[in-house]
Amino acid sequence: MQKILSILLENEAGSLSRIIGLFSQRAFNIESLTVAATEDKSLSRITIATTGDHRVVEQIIKQVNKLVDVLKITELTDISHIERELMFVKLNAKTPDAREEIVRTMEIFRGQIVDSTNQLYTVQLTGKKEKLNAFIRSIKRQSDIIEIVRSGCVAIARGERALVP
Amino acid sequence: MAQELFSGAEMVVKALKDLHVKYIFGYPGGSVLDIYDALFQQNDIEHILVRHEQAATHMADGYSRSTDKVGVVLVTSGPGATNCVTGIATAYMDSIPMVVLSGQVATHLIGDDAFQETDILGCSRPIVKHSYSCRSATDIPSMIAKAFHLAQSGRPGPVVVDLPKDKLNPDEKYPYHMPSEIKLRSYNPTIKGHSRQIKKAAHAILSARRPVLYVGGGAIIAGASELLGQLAEKLNAPVTTTLMGIGAISGSDDRCLGMLGMHGTLEANKTMAHADVIVALGARFDDRVTNNTSKFCPGATIIHVDIDPSSISKNIHADIPVVGSVEVVTQQLLEAFEKEESSLDAEAIAGWWKQINQWRAQACLNYQKNDKVIKPQQVIESVYQETKGEAFVTTDVGQHQMFAAMYYKFKRARQWINSGGLGTMGFGLPAAMGVRLAHPDSDVVCVTGDGSIQMNIQELSTCLQYNLPIKIILLNNGNLGMVKQWQDIIYEGRYASSYMESLPDFAKLAEAYGHVGINVSDPTKLDDAVAEAFALKDRLVLLNVQVEEHEHVYPMQIRAGAIDDMWLSKGVKA
């Protein structure tokens, strides 16, 4: 089962490689990983989607916490939270029919066309992983997918909870 | 008066001085020559010039293990740094505080594949507690202070500090600032056990009818021996130690069952298997202890005390986890017992000892001597007698290591020094050298084998340079004994590359390096040869003992079995 972990760590050279190295070193999975500096430039925030049973996730949390650079780690999956992923899909839109179908499907999924040429549409979509997957399944039937890029999920707890130093 | 200014190289040396460093183990090279020049101009820190950088890390390691100080290594960039990798990994696996200062090519050359450039931070990342790269010379003192703080606090470990050559430039001088206190917002090891967990643990322990204390290297790091003794006495509980925990309690103590695990004693493994409460103190349920984890001590309530939360419930689920230093938590437990209403069932404990003593009576460490060939076990016993159990003993890795662990009764913590986690052959000699520097008036013995000794034998030259009269006890069976043992048991005696043909004349080799070499192969002359070696107080002696070629280390756990499924001798199961 997918688990989402949020990590707050020092924004220093090598910090990210320590996290990624730890996952490969201890044979933990990374489904997706996003990272960026926070408003406080000395800190980075990482969201990792991983898989594993309770025991594995407990080990991941402990091992990540043990890294000297890490201030905090929390698992969001079991608490109320919001998660989103951004995706761009470049689609073949040669015929007028195809263009219409793409626009219809995109509207159902609340996407936007962010670029177009005579041949192609580039669609932007945000949502949970399942929604993006559903869009891909649906659009595949109507159009050739040229290219997809996904951001990996970012997530935040609902309510008062916050991952701060 | 103008403020005194220092170059980066001078700051390195001054910072080490301020951190009370006495010895640095290292090897010079292009990118660290400015540091060597700064070292040359002072007398507070002595630099020990090794013959191979790996040995520098093991020397620093042995120095650290036999004291509780941080071992310091100084090497150049590229091969100097990569040669340290095995030593860093050795220290990491056994939680030994070490700081490795590695030179690096100048900042503007990093990434260009410059001469002797290696990304040592990348190479060492999985085997360090932390690492730093120097961005500015003025950061050097605080960076080194942080490295020391991290290396020795919490669960100790090695820290690498990478120093690009341009940051050491003797022509660029800056004010020196050493912070009076180190604080890291992201690093706060838990030392004291949580009171609720302590209460739970105390209650479970006092309710035990068949308790056992399972003690690991964490007890030695924490300096918990005295409190551990009090705990064992208070509970009248048996104590077994891991390979890393040997010495935490005296091997001659009545309550000490010796080592547990793969080559543990029958009584230690049986006691674990039949215990109802296991109190793990600074041990990590390593696979060389547990054997098959699915069969591990199914009936026992497990209390796991460790300073590293990630060690708890990693291999074996802990029923009562307690995060904290073994010393502090043991003290807390002793205090908590006073508040508990329940008390130990002395009768049950007496019955438990009766059972344990029956296992003990099987005398699993007995072995057959003869008058034709020396048995490796009797060499260790002879060394034990000669040194009255007072020597520091280092080992390499293999059969000789197990024989030393089983047959030398260590009296105190930090007396037994071996590479337990990584199992590094070539560790013993340089480690012994570090121990001897820290304890110039003590007997320091390196028990080794004909395979292991050749992995760092070049350090005999360093021993001569710094006058380190170590006693090297070489159990020479002409084979890679432990490999051969497994090939006997698992591979039907197919000795794939476990036989060492063309071994050198070790005694002569020692003499060629300027030391004393003694050969012995006659069992009746063993004790005299050992006595002769130790009588030469001021000389390094290599005692080359020809031992039985086909001896196996027993007892030995049966693969994939329970903790107490063991071979007691060839073909004989417990």
XYZ file of C-alpha atoms in Angstrom:
739
model
C 0.000 0.000 0.000
C 1.204 3.492 -0.837
C 2.358 5.659 2.034
C 3.170 9.339 1.899
C 5.982 10.705 4.015
C 6.783 14.363 4.579
C 10.319 15.284 5.565
C 11.739 18.562 6.776
C 15.523 18.769 6.503
C 18.482 21.084 6.306
C 18.816 22.609 2.838
C 22.471 21.705 2.476
C 24.685 20.167 -0.177
C 24.315 16.419 -0.015
C 21.120 16.326 2.086
C 18.987 14.993 -0.754
C 21.573 12.403 -1.742
C 21.573 11.102 1.831
C 17.809 10.549 1.669
C 17.883 8.910 -1.746
C 20.959 6.867 -0.821
C 19.265 5.611 2.328
C 16.294 4.318 0.329
C 18.467 2.394 -2.122
C 20.929 1.231 0.553
C 18.192 -0.330 2.662
C 16.096 -1.545 -0.270
C 13.121 0.749 0.435
C 10.918 1.750 -2.493
C 10.476 5.260 -3.870
C 7.301 5.678 -5.936
C 7.837 9.397 -6.228
C 9.903 12.088 -4.595
C 9.551 15.842 -4.718
C 11.831 18.374 -3.117
C 12.112 22.138 -2.869
C 13.347 24.729 -0.438
C 10.743 26.088 1.961
C 9.970 29.715 2.658
C 12.868 29.509 5.131
C 15.711 28.965 2.660
C 17.747 26.977 5.178
C 15.183 24.173 5.083
C 13.954 21.792 2.394
C 10.722 19.892 2.313
C 10.540 16.476 0.698
C 7.448 14.433 -0.036
C 8.098 10.759 -0.690
C 5.528 8.241 -1.805
C 6.660 4.754 -0.880
C 5.236 1.277 -0.435
C 5.698 -1.245 2.329
C 3.927 -2.860 5.246
C 3.710 -1.317 8.681
C 7.098 -2.697 9.755
C 8.905 -1.424 6.682
C 7.390 2.047 6.953
C 8.308 2.187 10.644
C 11.923 1.360 9.696
C 11.910 3.977 6.924
C 10.721 6.634 9.358
C 13.323 5.665 11.970
C 16.167 5.472 9.474
C 15.290 8.813 7.876
C 14.971 10.389 11.307
C 18.439 9.114 12.150
C 20.022 11.156 9.361
C 21.704 14.104 10.991
C 20.243 16.578 8.459
C 16.637 15.590 9.093
C 14.599 17.735 11.487
C 11.279 15.952 11.198
C 9.466 13.237 9.347
C 5.793 12.387 9.435
C 3.543 9.904 7.699
C 0.475 11.541 6.197
C -1.339 8.510 4.830
C -3.175 7.640 8.032
C -4.161 11.162 8.987
C -6.469 13.577 7.241
C -4.463 15.226 4.499
C -4.537 16.775 1.047
C -2.397 15.367 -1.740
C -1.877 16.569 -5.288
C 0.222 15.702 -8.264
C 0.814 17.791 -11.391
C 0.988 16.180 -14.814
C 1.631 17.410 -18.348
C 0.509 15.173 -21.200
C 1.495 15.856 -24.790
C -1.117 14.407 -27.136
C -1.405 13.859 -30.812
C -4.238 16.073 -32.064
C -3.969 15.864 -35.818
C -7.634 15.540 -36.721
C -10.447 17.845 -35.657
C -12.228 14.859 -34.092
C -9.260 14.024 -31.953
C -8.965 17.642 -30.829
C -12.605 17.697 -29.794
C -12.353 14.437 -27.895
C -9.283 15.608 -26.036
C -10.984 18.851 -25.005
C -14.088 16.994 -23.810
C -12.157 14.486 -21.745
C -9.905 17.186 -20.387
C -12.903 19.229 -19.233
C -14.346 16.224 -17.403
C -11.047 15.915 -15.544
C -10.770 19.690 -15.079
C -7.523 19.971 -17.002
C -6.235 22.828 -19.104
C -4.588 23.044 -22.485
C -1.359 24.890 -21.834
C 0.252 24.570 -25.269
C -0.873 23.708 -28.752
C 0.541 23.317 -32.262
C -1.045 22.169 -35.504
C -0.254 18.639 -34.467
C -0.255 18.575 -30.677
C -2.007 19.584 -27.493
C -0.264 19.742 -24.156
C -2.665 19.214 -21.289
C -2.029 20.146 -17.678
C -3.796 18.198 -14.957
C -3.634 18.211 -11.180
C -5.115 15.815 -8.676
C -4.506 12.639 -6.793
C -2.571 9.888 -8.464
C -5.725 7.877 -9.181
C -7.338 10.752 -11.042
C -4.273 11.285 -13.227
C -4.139 7.559 -13.959
C -7.821 7.572 -14.895
C -7.241 10.463 -17.306
C -4.418 8.595 -19.001
C -6.544 5.461 -19.369
C -9.357 7.470 -20.827
C -7.349 9.646 -23.233
C -5.386 6.668 -24.548
C -8.511 5.463 -26.305
C -8.909 8.714 -28.219
C -5.414 9.906 -28.919
C -1.778 8.926 -29.095
C 0.174 9.968 -26.055
C 3.486 11.482 -27.138
C 4.942 12.248 -23.744
C 3.972 12.398 -20.069
C 5.677 14.085 -17.173
C 4.448 13.868 -13.591
C 5.659 15.800 -10.588
C 5.131 13.093 -8.016
C 2.805 13.878 -5.177
C 3.040 16.697 -2.679
C 0.936 16.547 0.424
C 0.012 18.488 3.528
C -1.957 17.637 6.640
C -5.415 19.140 7.082
C -6.301 21.327 10.037
C -3.950 22.521 12.736
C -1.239 19.953 12.162
C 1.924 21.328 10.562
C 5.420 20.070 9.874
C 7.508 22.968 11.136
C 10.908 23.133 12.878
C 47.062 44.075 19.623
C 46.043 42.744 16.242
C 44.047 39.514 16.256
C 46.140 36.468 15.437
C 45.304 35.021 12.024
C 45.450 31.436 10.794
C 45.424 29.668 7.462
C 42.891 26.880 6.889
C 45.628 24.291 7.396
C 46.666 25.917 10.678
C 43.036 26.020 11.759
C 42.736 22.260 11.223
C 45.690 21.655 13.533
C 44.598 24.242 16.090
C 41.048 22.860 16.161
C 42.362 19.332 16.778
C 44.557 20.692 19.543
C 41.592 22.489 21.099
C 39.695 19.201 20.987
C 42.544 17.547 22.947
C 43.684 15.275 20.153
C 46.975 13.528 20.934
C 47.477 11.304 17.909
C 46.597 11.538 14.251
C 46.951 8.471 12.053
C 47.631 9.281 8.467
C 49.548 9.472 5.249
C 50.556 12.633 3.385
C 49.814 13.541 -0.207
C 49.427 16.524 -2.507
C 46.162 17.970 -1.280
C 46.979 17.815 2.443
C 50.607 18.950 2.415
C 49.635 22.314 3.903
C 48.166 20.491 6.915
C 51.307 18.367 7.210
C 53.399 21.535 7.121
C 51.303 22.985 9.938
C 51.671 19.725 11.897
C 55.437 19.862 11.414
C 55.571 23.200 13.191
C 54.033 22.077 16.471
C 54.615 19.430 19.130
C 51.248 18.889 20.788
C 49.865 16.386 18.316
C 51.874 13.401 17.179
C 51.285 12.134 13.664
C 51.680 8.381 13.174
C 52.763 7.610 9.642
C 51.182 4.349 8.516
C 52.133 2.299 5.456
C 48.606 2.106 4.031
C 45.652 4.376 4.727
C 43.340 1.489 5.626
C 45.652 0.772 8.548
C 45.351 4.404 9.667
C 41.609 3.994 10.072
C 41.996 0.729 12.014
C 44.660 2.282 14.247
C 42.387 5.217 14.999
C 39.619 2.685 15.571
C 41.670 0.569 18.015
C 42.775 3.733 19.785
C 39.142 4.751 20.149
C 37.806 1.345 21.200
C 40.373 0.953 23.957
C 39.710 4.437 25.352
C 36.525 6.325 24.700
C 38.148 9.009 22.636
C 37.613 9.949 19.017
C 40.140 8.359 16.634
C 41.464 10.855 14.081
C 42.642 10.041 10.553
C 44.285 12.375 8.043
C 44.640 11.323 4.410
C 45.040 12.877 1.020
C 42.426 13.021 -1.730
C 41.636 10.252 -4.226
C 43.333 6.936 -3.358
C 44.263 8.193 0.105
C 40.607 8.697 0.849
C 39.258 5.599 -0.924
C 41.755 3.408 0.947
C 39.922 4.484 4.095
C 36.567 3.123 2.989
C 36.950 -0.313 4.616
C 38.108 1.243 7.873
C 35.253 3.731 7.903
C 32.758 0.923 7.258
C 34.340 -1.114 10.065
C 33.895 1.777 12.487
C 30.360 2.443 11.257
C 29.182 -1.128 11.784
C 30.536 -1.199 15.341
C 29.531 2.406 16.243
C 33.063 3.660 16.827
C 33.699 7.418 17.070
C 36.124 8.424 14.338
C 36.825 11.594 12.373
C 38.433 11.202 8.966
C 39.939 14.374 7.524
C 40.345 13.825 3.818
C 42.097 16.155 1.440
C 40.289 17.183 -1.696
C 41.369 18.843 -4.923
C 40.918 22.620 -5.064
C 37.301 23.787 -5.270
C 37.597 25.038 -8.846
C 38.795 21.591 -9.968
C 36.025 19.582 -8.265
C 34.026 17.724 -10.897
C 36.744 17.991 -13.547
C 38.261 14.545 -12.919
C 41.365 16.274 -11.629
C 44.440 14.327 -10.542
C 43.649 12.350 -7.383
C 40.075 13.563 -7.326
C 37.411 11.262 -5.856
C 33.981 12.111 -4.510
C 34.801 10.626 -1.116
C 31.647 12.053 0.430
C 29.670 10.106 -2.172
C 31.809 6.981 -1.702
C 31.421 7.026 2.060
C 27.824 8.242 2.347
C 26.274 4.866 3.277
C 28.958 4.132 5.903
C 29.221 7.391 7.831
C 27.148 8.905 10.561
C 27.547 12.230 8.782
C 29.962 14.111 6.555
C 30.980 17.675 5.840
C 32.552 19.446 2.928
C 34.443 22.633 3.654
C 33.191 25.697 1.764
C 35.179 28.341 3.608
C 38.364 28.231 5.665
C 36.710 30.171 8.486
C 34.210 27.311 8.926
C 36.959 24.769 9.640
C 37.036 24.980 13.466
C 33.261 24.719 13.884
C 33.035 22.005 11.232
C 35.648 19.871 12.978
C 34.009 20.508 16.353
C 30.651 19.402 14.934
C 32.292 16.310 13.449
C 33.687 15.378 16.882
C 30.366 16.062 18.567
C 28.496 13.839 16.123
C 31.150 11.122 16.165
C 30.984 10.600 19.914
C 27.433 11.467 20.984
C 24.278 9.400 20.705
C 25.088 6.236 18.802
C 28.701 6.998 17.876
C 30.111 6.570 14.390
C 32.578 7.841 11.824
C 32.341 11.352 10.349
C 34.210 12.423 7.207
C 35.371 16.014 6.722
C 36.421 16.827 3.173
C 38.940 19.666 2.883
C 39.578 21.167 -0.580
C 43.159 22.274 -1.027
C 42.346 25.939 -1.697
C 40.683 26.214 1.738
C 43.979 25.216 3.382
C 46.130 27.787 1.578
C 48.911 28.998 3.936
C 48.896 32.453 2.313
C 45.280 33.203 3.166
C 44.774 33.869 6.863
C 41.633 34.518 8.871
C 40.558 34.909 12.483
C 40.006 31.604 14.291
C 36.729 30.994 16.027
C 35.972 27.780 17.894
C 32.383 27.607 19.192
C 32.153 26.970 22.930
C 29.127 24.722 22.508
C 27.787 22.647 19.616
C 24.070 22.692 18.966
C 22.400 21.181 15.935
C 18.659 21.777 15.567
C 18.268 18.544 13.605
C 20.207 16.294 15.997
C 19.038 15.438 19.482
C 19.736 11.881 20.594
C 17.499 10.508 23.336
C 19.611 9.561 26.351
C 17.031 9.064 29.076
C 14.395 6.355 28.827
C 10.734 7.381 28.758
C 9.331 6.989 32.275
C 6.270 5.026 31.123
C 8.447 2.537 29.245
C 10.783 2.228 32.229
C 7.837 1.424 34.460
C 6.536 -1.192 32.034
C 9.980 -2.733 31.668
C 10.596 -2.817 35.428
C 7.255 -4.500 35.986
C 7.917 -7.130 33.306
C 11.402 -7.826 34.647
C 10.230 -8.299 38.230
C 7.493 -10.646 37.028
C 10.003 -12.806 35.174
C 10.571 -16.392 36.230
C 13.294 -17.056 33.671
C 14.965 -13.714 32.878
C 18.156 -13.167 30.895
C 20.213 -10.056 30.202
C 21.395 -9.988 26.605
C 24.164 -7.395 26.465
C 25.760 -5.832 23.392
C 28.370 -3.283 22.430
C 26.041 -0.433 23.405
C 26.703 -1.287 27.057
C 30.432 -0.832 26.519
C 30.031 2.423 24.610
C 27.786 3.750 27.380
C 30.238 2.695 30.109
C 27.472 0.738 31.809
C 29.542 -2.146 33.246
C 29.169 -1.203 36.885
C 25.426 -0.644 36.712
C 25.045 -3.783 34.655
C 26.747 -5.732 37.434
C 24.314 -4.201 39.927
C 21.357 -5.109 37.720
C 22.499 -8.723 37.316
C 23.045 -8.995 41.056
C 19.747 -7.382 41.980
C 17.848 -9.758 39.679
C 20.164 -12.716 40.142
C 19.837 -12.954 36.364
C 22.111 -14.746 33.901
C 24.011 -12.486 31.517
C 25.068 -13.306 27.991
C 27.020 -10.950 25.777
C 27.266 -10.527 22.042
C 30.657 -10.584 20.330
C 30.693 -6.791 20.728
C 29.526 -6.921 24.337
C 32.355 -9.125 25.601
C 33.930 -7.495 28.644
C 30.821 -5.541 29.645
C 30.671 -8.078 32.461
C 33.683 -10.085 33.600
C 34.013 -13.430 31.829
C 34.786 -14.996 35.215
C 31.612 -13.688 36.843
C 29.343 -16.546 37.978
C 26.367 -15.002 36.238
C 28.172 -14.649 32.915
C 27.224 -17.376 30.433
C 29.683 -16.179 27.815
C 28.873 -15.217 24.263
C 25.618 -16.130 22.516
C 24.842 -16.673 18.872
C 26.461 -18.541 16.027
C 29.483 -19.593 18.075
C 27.946 -18.875 21.439
C 28.018 -21.260 24.353
C 25.339 -23.897 24.676
C 24.238 -22.434 28.006
C 23.904 -18.919 26.584
C 21.799 -19.974 23.609
C 19.706 -22.407 25.650
C 19.068 -19.746 28.271
C 17.903 -17.317 25.577
C 15.661 -19.961 23.989
C 13.974 -20.816 27.287
C 13.800 -17.363 28.844
C 10.439 -15.741 29.548
C 11.860 -12.205 29.650
C 14.811 -11.096 27.526
C 16.332 -7.752 28.418
C 18.403 -6.612 25.447
C 20.804 -3.876 26.488
C 22.611 -2.125 23.623
C 22.390 -5.188 21.389
C 20.777 -5.291 17.967
C 19.502 -8.854 17.328
C 22.056 -9.357 14.588
C 21.638 -12.365 12.292
C 24.764 -13.909 13.838
C 22.853 -13.940 17.134
C 19.290 -14.809 16.225
C 19.802 -17.535 13.633
C 16.356 -17.975 12.003
C 14.315 -14.973 13.192
C 11.004 -16.792 12.716
C 12.129 -19.357 15.304
C 13.688 -16.820 17.659
C 12.720 -17.244 21.316
C 8.962 -17.462 20.671
C 7.863 -17.486 24.313
C 9.799 -14.497 25.536
C 8.733 -10.963 26.309
C 11.404 -8.796 24.747
C 12.522 -5.566 26.352
C 14.876 -3.731 24.032
C 17.003 -0.865 25.332
C 18.965 1.005 22.678
C 20.073 4.563 22.051
C 19.269 4.133 18.351
C 15.499 3.825 17.782
C 16.116 2.281 14.357
C 17.798 -0.722 16.000
C 14.616 -1.480 17.928
C 12.148 -3.820 16.222
C 14.342 -3.889 13.109
C 15.049 -7.633 13.176
C 12.976 -8.829 16.129
C 9.809 -7.144 17.399
C 10.306 -5.565 20.810
C 7.395 -5.900 23.217
C 8.722 -3.084 25.387
C 11.011 -0.697 23.502
C 13.081 1.748 25.552
C 15.080 4.382 23.682
C 18.033 5.643 25.680
C 21.614 5.091 26.753
C 22.182 1.690 28.366
C 23.838 3.324 31.352
C 21.077 5.828 32.031
C 18.263 3.352 31.422
C 19.880 0.717 33.655
C 20.075 3.320 36.418
C 16.425 4.211 35.814
C 15.444 0.536 35.982
C 17.284 0.063 39.267
C 15.418 3.053 40.676
C 12.097 1.841 39.265
C 12.465 -1.544 40.989
C 12.340 0.259 44.324
C 8.914 1.667 43.486
C 7.472 -1.583 42.146
C 5.140 -3.435 44.469
C 5.781 -6.849 42.983
C 9.094 -8.533 43.647
C 11.126 -11.280 42.102
C 10.100 -14.868 42.632
C 13.371 -16.025 44.169
C 12.277 -19.638 44.090
C 11.545 -19.512 40.369
C 14.905 -17.864 39.729
C 16.664 -20.545 41.766
C 14.958 -23.199 39.635
C 16.029 -21.305 36.529
C 19.663 -21.394 37.671
C 19.391 -25.102 38.355
C 18.331 -25.604 34.751
C 21.069 -23.269 33.435
C 23.719 -25.068 35.442
C 22.684 -28.337 33.836
C 23.369 -26.841 30.423
C 26.628 -25.457 31.770
C 27.630 -28.891 33.025
C 27.810 -30.073 29.421
C 31.019 -28.003 29.221
C 30.548 -27.133 25.558
C 33.954 -25.455 25.277
C 35.860 -28.633 26.163
C 38.169 -29.873 23.421
C 40.645 -32.703 22.980
C 44.340 -31.917 23.333
C 47.079 -34.236 22.169
C 50.871 -34.290 22.330
C 51.436 -34.156 18.563
C 49.822 -30.971 17.374
C 48.838 -27.730 19.041
C 45.130 -26.966 19.230
C 44.235 -23.327 18.548
C 42.087 -23.186 21.692
C 45.048 -24.079 23.884
C 47.075 -21.205 22.434
C 44.425 -18.729 23.602
C 44.322 -20.416 27.018
C 48.100 -20.197 27.244
C 48.060 -16.486 26.366
C 45.290 -15.984 28.922
C 47.386 -17.659 31.636
C 50.534 -15.755 30.687
C 48.805 -12.352 30.690
C 46.636 -13.205 33.728
C 43.614 -12.060 31.780
C 44.828 -8.457 31.836
C 45.945 -7.924 28.240
C 44.185 -5.986 25.547
C 43.406 -8.477 22.801
C 42.672 -7.505 19.220
C 41.869 -10.001 16.497
C 41.370 -10.257 12.817
C 38.466 -12.247 11.441
C 37.960 -15.972 11.236
C 38.395 -19.020 13.443
C 41.125 -17.384 15.534
C 38.724 -14.528 16.310
C 36.097 -16.915 17.636
C 38.653 -18.914 19.637
C 39.924 -15.698 21.223
C 36.376 -14.565 22.018
C 35.535 -17.924 23.604
C 38.714 -18.907 25.452
C 40.131 -15.632 26.772
C 38.118 -14.553 29.804
C 37.979 -10.783 29.527
C 37.721 -8.917 32.791
C 36.555 -5.494 31.726
C 35.066 -3.388 28.990
C 37.267 -2.163 26.110
C 39.783 -4.964 26.636
C 38.445 -7.040 23.734
C 38.783 -5.373 20.357
C 37.556 -6.886 17.116
C 35.657 -6.057 13.964
C 32.327 -7.580 14.911
C 29.849 -6.066 12.482
C 31.810 -5.757 9.264
C 34.183 -8.661 9.897
C 37.242 -6.949 8.478
C 40.305 -9.132 7.934
C 43.404 -6.984 8.347
C 41.908 -5.134 11.327
C 43.876 -6.788 14.114
C 47.440 -5.557 13.724
C 46.742 -1.862 13.105
C 44.040 -1.892 15.795
C 46.574 -3.329 18.263
C 48.953 -0.502 17.343
C 46.307 2.099 18.169
C 45.595 0.323 21.468
C 49.273 0.254 22.388
C 49.645 3.988 21.740
C 46.737 4.626 24.085
C 48.056 2.161 26.703
C 51.858 2.213 26.510
C 52.253 0.211 29.732
C 49.858 -2.603 28.933
C 50.303 -5.919 27.176
C 48.663 -5.697 23.779
C 48.077 -8.939 21.913
C 46.987 -9.349 18.334
C 45.552 -12.809 17.758
C 45.513 -13.423 14.043
C 45.565 -16.055 11.316
C 47.770 -16.775 8.347
C 45.158 -15.249 6.041
C 44.276 -12.107 7.979
C 47.777 -11.040 8.991
C 48.738 -10.671 5.360
C 46.029 -8.095 4.800
C 47.924 -5.371 6.675
C 51.311 -6.925 7.399
C 53.112 -3.854 6.022
C 52.341 -2.135 9.345
C 55.160 -4.132 10.966
C 57.269 -1.338 9.554
C 55.191 1.314 11.349
C 55.549 -0.699 14.575
C 59.312 -0.421 14.321
C 59.235 3.303 13.600
C 57.091 4.090 16.647
C 58.380 1.313 18.898
C 55.129 -0.573 19.432
C 56.041 -3.899 21.098
C 52.839 -5.785 20.330
C 52.659 -9.546 20.694
C 51.308 -11.085 17.512
C 49.943 -14.565 18.145
C 49.563 -16.124 14.732
C 47.372 -19.246 14.694
C 48.832 -20.689 11.534
C 46.791 -23.558 10.132
C 47.837 -23.018 6.530
C 44.219 -22.499 5.546
C 41.514 -19.880 5.535
C 40.147 -21.728 8.518
C 36.622 -20.374 8.793
C 36.049 -20.648 5.053
C 37.392 -24.194 5.197
C 35.088 -24.983 8.125
C 32.029 -23.895 6.120
C 33.280 -25.834 3.114
C 33.616 -28.896 5.355
C 30.107 -28.505 6.736
C 28.161 -27.104 3.776
C 30.211 -27.906 0.654
C 31.275 -31.483 1.381
C 34.895 -30.550 1.775
C 35.358 -28.851 -1.593
C 38.056 -26.369 -0.611
C 37.548 -23.717 -3.251
C 40.387 -21.216 -2.759
C 40.599 -21.689 0.985
C 44.068 -23.196 1.012
C 46.946 -20.748 1.199
C 49.838 -22.184 -0.738
C 53.247 -20.531 -0.638
C 52.842 -18.908 2.762
C 55.864 -16.870 3.801
C 58.110 -17.817 6.706
C 56.289 -15.498 9.118
C 58.972 -15.552 11.808
C 61.624 -14.549 9.307
C 59.316 -11.933 7.871
C 58.958 -10.365 11.323
C 62.739 -10.399 11.614
C 63.093 -8.758 8.209
C 60.951 -5.908 9.564
C 63.305 -5.613 12.535
C 61.262 -7.554 15.087
C 61.485 -10.938 16.788
C 59.973 -14.031 15.202
C 59.442 -17.283 17.120
C 58.172 -20.568 15.700
C 56.450 -23.215 17.756
C 54.677 -26.389 16.718
C 55.304 -28.785 19.615
C 52.437 -28.722 22.179
C 54.877 -29.319 25.041
C 56.812 -26.176 24.114
C 53.825 -23.875 23.627
C 53.704 -22.346 27.113
C 57.447 -21.653 27.097
C 57.226 -20.010 23.690
C 54.357 -17.809 24.858
C 56.284 -16.900 28.011
C 59.359 -16.054 25.944
C 57.322 -13.766 23.688
C 55.873 -11.829 26.626
C 59.208 -11.699 28.444
C 60.606 -9.579 25.609
C 58.882 -6.496 26.971
C 60.326 -3.978 24.567
C 60.182 -5.971 21.367
C 57.438 -6.779 18.964
C 57.245 -10.556 18.816
C 55.465 -12.537 16.145
C 54.763 -15.975 17.564
C 54.045 -18.254 14.649
C 52.120 -21.184 16.089
C 51.540 -24.150 13.793
C 48.106 -25.367 14.845
C 45.829 -28.261 13.943
C 44.729 -27.785 10.361
C 41.306 -29.414 10.589
C 39.991 -27.935 13.839
C 36.485 -26.445 13.701
C 35.011 -23.794 15.941
C 32.312 -25.339 18.138
C 29.630 -24.941 19.309
C 28.063 -23.706 16.092
C 24.464 -22.890 15.299
C 22.803 -25.069 12.677
C 21.836 -22.939 9.701
C 18.237 -21.652 9.608
C 17.483 -23.279 12.954
C 16.434 -21.784 16.270
C 18.950 -19.913 18.430
C 19.785 -23.103 20.368
C 19.931 -25.546 17.456
C 23.645 -26.252 17.579
C 26.466 -28.524 16.600
C 28.549 -29.311 19.672
C 31.296 -31.040 17.697
C 31.629 -32.668 14.291
C 28.324 -34.466 13.681
C 27.074 -34.076 17.268
C 23.948 -31.993 17.825
C 22.946 -30.396 21.103
